[in-house]
Structure formats: structure tokens, C-alpha cells
Tab-separated table of C-alpha atoms and ligand atoms in Angstrom:
chain	number	residue	atom	x	y	z
K	27	MET	CA	231.106	63.400	142.589
K	28	PRO	CA	227.532	64.704	141.813
K	29	MET	CA	224.886	61.784	140.841
K	30	PHE	CA	222.534	62.487	137.980
K	31	CYS	CA	219.353	60.977	137.570
K	32	ALA	CA	219.499	58.984	134.261
K	33	VAL	CA	216.162	59.215	134.059
K	34	TYR	CA	214.870	60.673	130.710
K	35	GLY	CA	214.076	64.650	130.628
K	36	CYS	CA	214.875	64.882	134.415
K	37	SER	CA	217.485	66.838	134.832
K	38	ASN	CA	217.714	66.149	139.220
K	39	ARG	CA	220.931	65.835	141.070
K	40	SER	CA	222.906	64.833	144.126
K	41	ASN	CA	224.280	68.786	145.038
K	42	ARG	CA	221.269	70.071	143.870
K	43	GLU	CA	218.230	68.299	145.472
K	44	ALA	CA	219.348	68.344	148.731
K	45	THR	CA	215.385	66.866	149.572
K	46	ARG	CA	215.569	63.584	147.141
K	47	SER	CA	218.043	60.151	147.539
K	48	PHE	CA	220.313	58.572	144.553
K	49	TYR	CA	220.113	55.385	144.165
K	50	ARG	CA	222.566	53.671	142.136
K	51	VAL	CA	221.530	51.097	138.721
K	52	PRO	CA	221.783	47.502	140.956
K	53	LYS	CA	224.432	45.933	139.262
K	54	VAL	CA	224.905	41.923	138.626
K	55	VAL	CA	225.315	40.107	141.804
K	56	VAL	CA	227.803	37.319	141.001
K	57	HIS	CA	229.874	35.387	144.379
K	58	ARG	CA	226.121	34.526	146.089
K	59	GLY	CA	224.854	31.774	144.227
K	60	GLU	CA	223.524	31.117	141.025
K	61	LYS	CA	219.688	32.525	141.829
K	62	SER	CA	221.258	35.306	143.748
K	63	LYS	CA	222.636	36.473	139.678
K	64	GLN	CA	219.186	35.645	138.398
K	65	LEU	CA	217.585	37.590	140.349
K	66	THR	CA	220.110	41.047	139.967
K	67	GLU	CA	221.000	40.138	136.632
K	68	LYS	CA	216.532	39.826	136.147
K	69	ARG	CA	216.822	43.533	138.235
K	70	ARG	CA	219.010	45.522	136.549
K	71	ARG	CA	217.838	44.334	133.384
K	72	LYS	CA	214.422	45.483	134.735
K	73	TRP	CA	215.929	48.909	135.526
K	74	LEU	CA	217.707	49.290	132.527
K	75	GLU	CA	214.882	48.677	130.135
K	76	ASN	CA	211.965	51.300	132.640
K	77	LEU	CA	215.333	53.844	132.280
K	78	ARG	CA	215.476	52.954	127.645
K	79	LEU	CA	218.731	53.081	128.582
K	80	LEU	CA	219.854	50.227	126.601
K	81	SER	CA	221.039	50.842	124.218
K	82	LYS	CA	223.633	52.661	126.889
K	83	GLY	CA	225.671	49.555	127.905
K	84	ALA	CA	228.585	50.062	129.789
K	85	GLU	CA	227.725	53.996	129.575
K	86	SER	CA	224.591	52.521	132.929
K	87	ASN	CA	226.769	51.466	134.262
K	88	ASN	CA	227.238	53.969	136.922
K	89	ALA	CA	223.932	55.973	136.148
K	90	CYS	CA	221.652	56.841	139.093
K	91	VAL	CA	218.310	57.117	139.601
K	92	CYS	CA	215.933	59.700	141.682
K	93	SER	CA	213.117	59.307	144.597
K	94	ASP	CA	211.279	60.466	142.178
K	95	HIS	CA	210.604	57.293	140.217
K	96	PHE	CA	209.246	55.030	142.482
K	97	VAL	CA	206.088	55.353	144.157
K	98	ASN	CA	207.629	54.885	147.554
K	99	GLY	CA	210.589	57.486	147.308
K	100	ARG	CA	213.236	54.019	147.400
K	101	PRO	CA	213.814	50.916	145.440
K	102	SER	CA	212.506	47.925	147.285
K	103	ASP	CA	214.273	44.844	148.232
K	104	VAL	CA	215.819	42.691	145.705
K	105	ASN	CA	214.456	39.554	147.530
K	106	ASP	CA	211.000	42.048	146.843
K	107	SER	CA	210.398	41.207	143.311
K	108	GLU	CA	206.789	41.295	143.547
K	109	SER	CA	206.530	45.275	145.206
K	110	VAL	CA	205.696	48.215	142.088
K	111	ASP	CA	209.897	50.144	143.346
K	112	TRP	CA	211.177	46.055	142.252
K	113	ALA	CA	212.270	49.167	139.519
K	114	PRO	CA	211.112	52.339	138.740
K	115	THR	CA	208.019	53.851	137.339
K	116	VAL	CA	207.263	56.865	137.624
K	117	HIS	CA	208.056	59.534	136.112
K	118	LEU	CA	210.237	58.594	133.018
K	119	GLY	CA	210.623	60.994	131.329
K	120	TYR	CA	209.073	58.847	127.525
K	121	GLN	CA	205.974	58.994	128.531
K	122	LYS	CA	205.300	62.052	128.505
K	123	GLY	CA	207.970	62.729	125.272
K	124	LYS	CA	208.871	60.868	122.128
K	125	PRO	CA	209.824	57.813	122.786
K	126	VAL	CA	212.144	56.874	119.586
K	127	SER	CA	209.974	52.793	120.375
K	128	GLU	CA	206.798	54.121	120.033
K	129	VAL	CA	207.192	54.632	116.303
K	130	PRO	CA	207.651	51.242	115.190
K	131	ARG	CA	204.692	50.030	118.175
K	132	LYS	CA	202.504	53.026	115.960
K	133	ARG	CA	203.344	51.387	112.929
K	134	GLU	CA	202.398	48.206	113.662
K	135	LYS	CA	198.950	48.823	115.192
K	136	MET	CA	198.049	50.639	111.719
K	137	MET	CA	199.286	47.195	109.860
K	138	MET	CA	197.117	45.948	111.953
K	139	ALA	CA	194.106	48.265	111.286
K	140	MET	CA	194.500	47.691	107.844
K	141	ASP	CA	195.051	43.731	108.360
K	142	ASP	CA	191.201	43.622	110.185
K	143	GLN	CA	189.758	45.914	107.065
K	144	HIS	CA	191.425	44.318	104.651
K	145	GLN	CA	189.456	40.777	106.043
K	146	ASP	CA	187.131	42.954	106.310
K	147	GLY	CA	187.432	44.112	102.864
K	148	ALA	CA	188.036	39.872	101.582
K	149	ARG	CA	185.254	38.524	103.188
K	150	ALA	CA	182.358	41.099	101.374
K	151	LEU	CA	184.232	40.724	98.357
K	152	LEU	CA	183.603	36.225	99.030
K	153	ASP	CA	179.855	37.243	100.732
K	154	HIS	CA	178.783	39.265	97.088
K	155	HIS	CA	180.727	36.125	95.169
K	156	TRP	CA	178.883	34.316	96.925
K	157	THR	CA	175.569	36.102	95.904
K	158	ASN	CA	175.891	35.490	92.644
K	159	LYS	CA	176.835	32.521	92.398
K	160	ASN	CA	173.286	31.259	94.488
K	161	ILE	CA	171.295	34.332	91.800
K	162	LYS	CA	173.159	32.342	89.093
K	163	GLN	CA	172.172	29.240	89.855
K	164	ASP	CA	168.679	29.902	90.580
K	165	ASP	CA	168.361	31.077	86.968
K	166	THR	CA	170.371	28.055	86.030
K	167	ASP	CA	167.347	26.222	87.792
K	168	MET	CA	164.338	28.274	85.930
K	169	LEU	CA	165.693	28.145	83.022
K	170	HIS	CA	166.234	24.092	83.391
K	171	GLY	CA	161.976	24.218	84.445
K	172	ARG	CA	161.380	26.077	81.801
K	173	GLN	CA	163.011	24.306	79.042
K	174	ASP	CA	162.000	20.831	81.051
K	175	ASP	CA	157.851	22.366	79.898
U	19	ZN	ZN1	215.245	61.793	138.710
């Protein structure tokens, strides 16, 4: 059975791409103790996150990633969690295309920018108010001074 690369926008498949290797999304290892389970769980999540496969759930059980998506052409050892190739990071498609998750992030940025402007506006208003108040106080003092005469 040919293996298809699960990366968005990557059409490599094992029966066509003799020069490429294909790597299955790592499974969670449960029978080698708690530490191994946690590590493999973390790794699987990272792969699915990087591949944007989170929503596909069970479908991603047999998903494969081709060697194009690893800096060194293959995933690192599961224990080598500091390696750049612990999970696929190269040519992940959605970086060029239109990723779904970019939209809310952009909107968030806009909101933040608007908040900044709003705060600046409020500060300017406050400054204005403060200046007016000072002027008014001065006026009153001057008036008082006149009255004292
Ligand atoms: Zn691929």
C-alpha cells in the first residue's frame, strides 16, 4: 500500500518517490513505563500540532510524513527531544498557504493594536483634561488675587 505524505500541500507518496523515506506519526508507547508514555505522548502531540492534524483524530493514526519535512531528512530518536527533527518542521505547507489558525491570531493582533491606540487616546484625553484643569485653577487664583486687592 502506498503511503501518502500527510503534510498539507505535499503530494509525495511512497510508490512514486523512490528517493524519499516515509515516517509514520509516532504512536504513544504505553508498555514501557510512565516516562516513556509521557515522552511518546508529547512527541505524538507535537507531530500532530506541527502537521495541523489535531482535528483529524483517529484518521491521523496511520498518517505518514515524508523525509522532506525534516532538517536532516529523518526524525530524531524519541529520546532526543531537543533535536530539531524530533518532529517535522520543514515545508509544512500551511506556512505558505492560508492556514485556518492564522485568522484568529491576526484578529487578536489587530485587537491589541486597537487597544494600544485606545489607551493612547485615553491618555491624551486625560492630559488634555489635566491641562485644562491647571489653567482653570490658575484663572481662579488670578481671580482671587484680584478680589483680594
Ligand atoms: Zn511530504
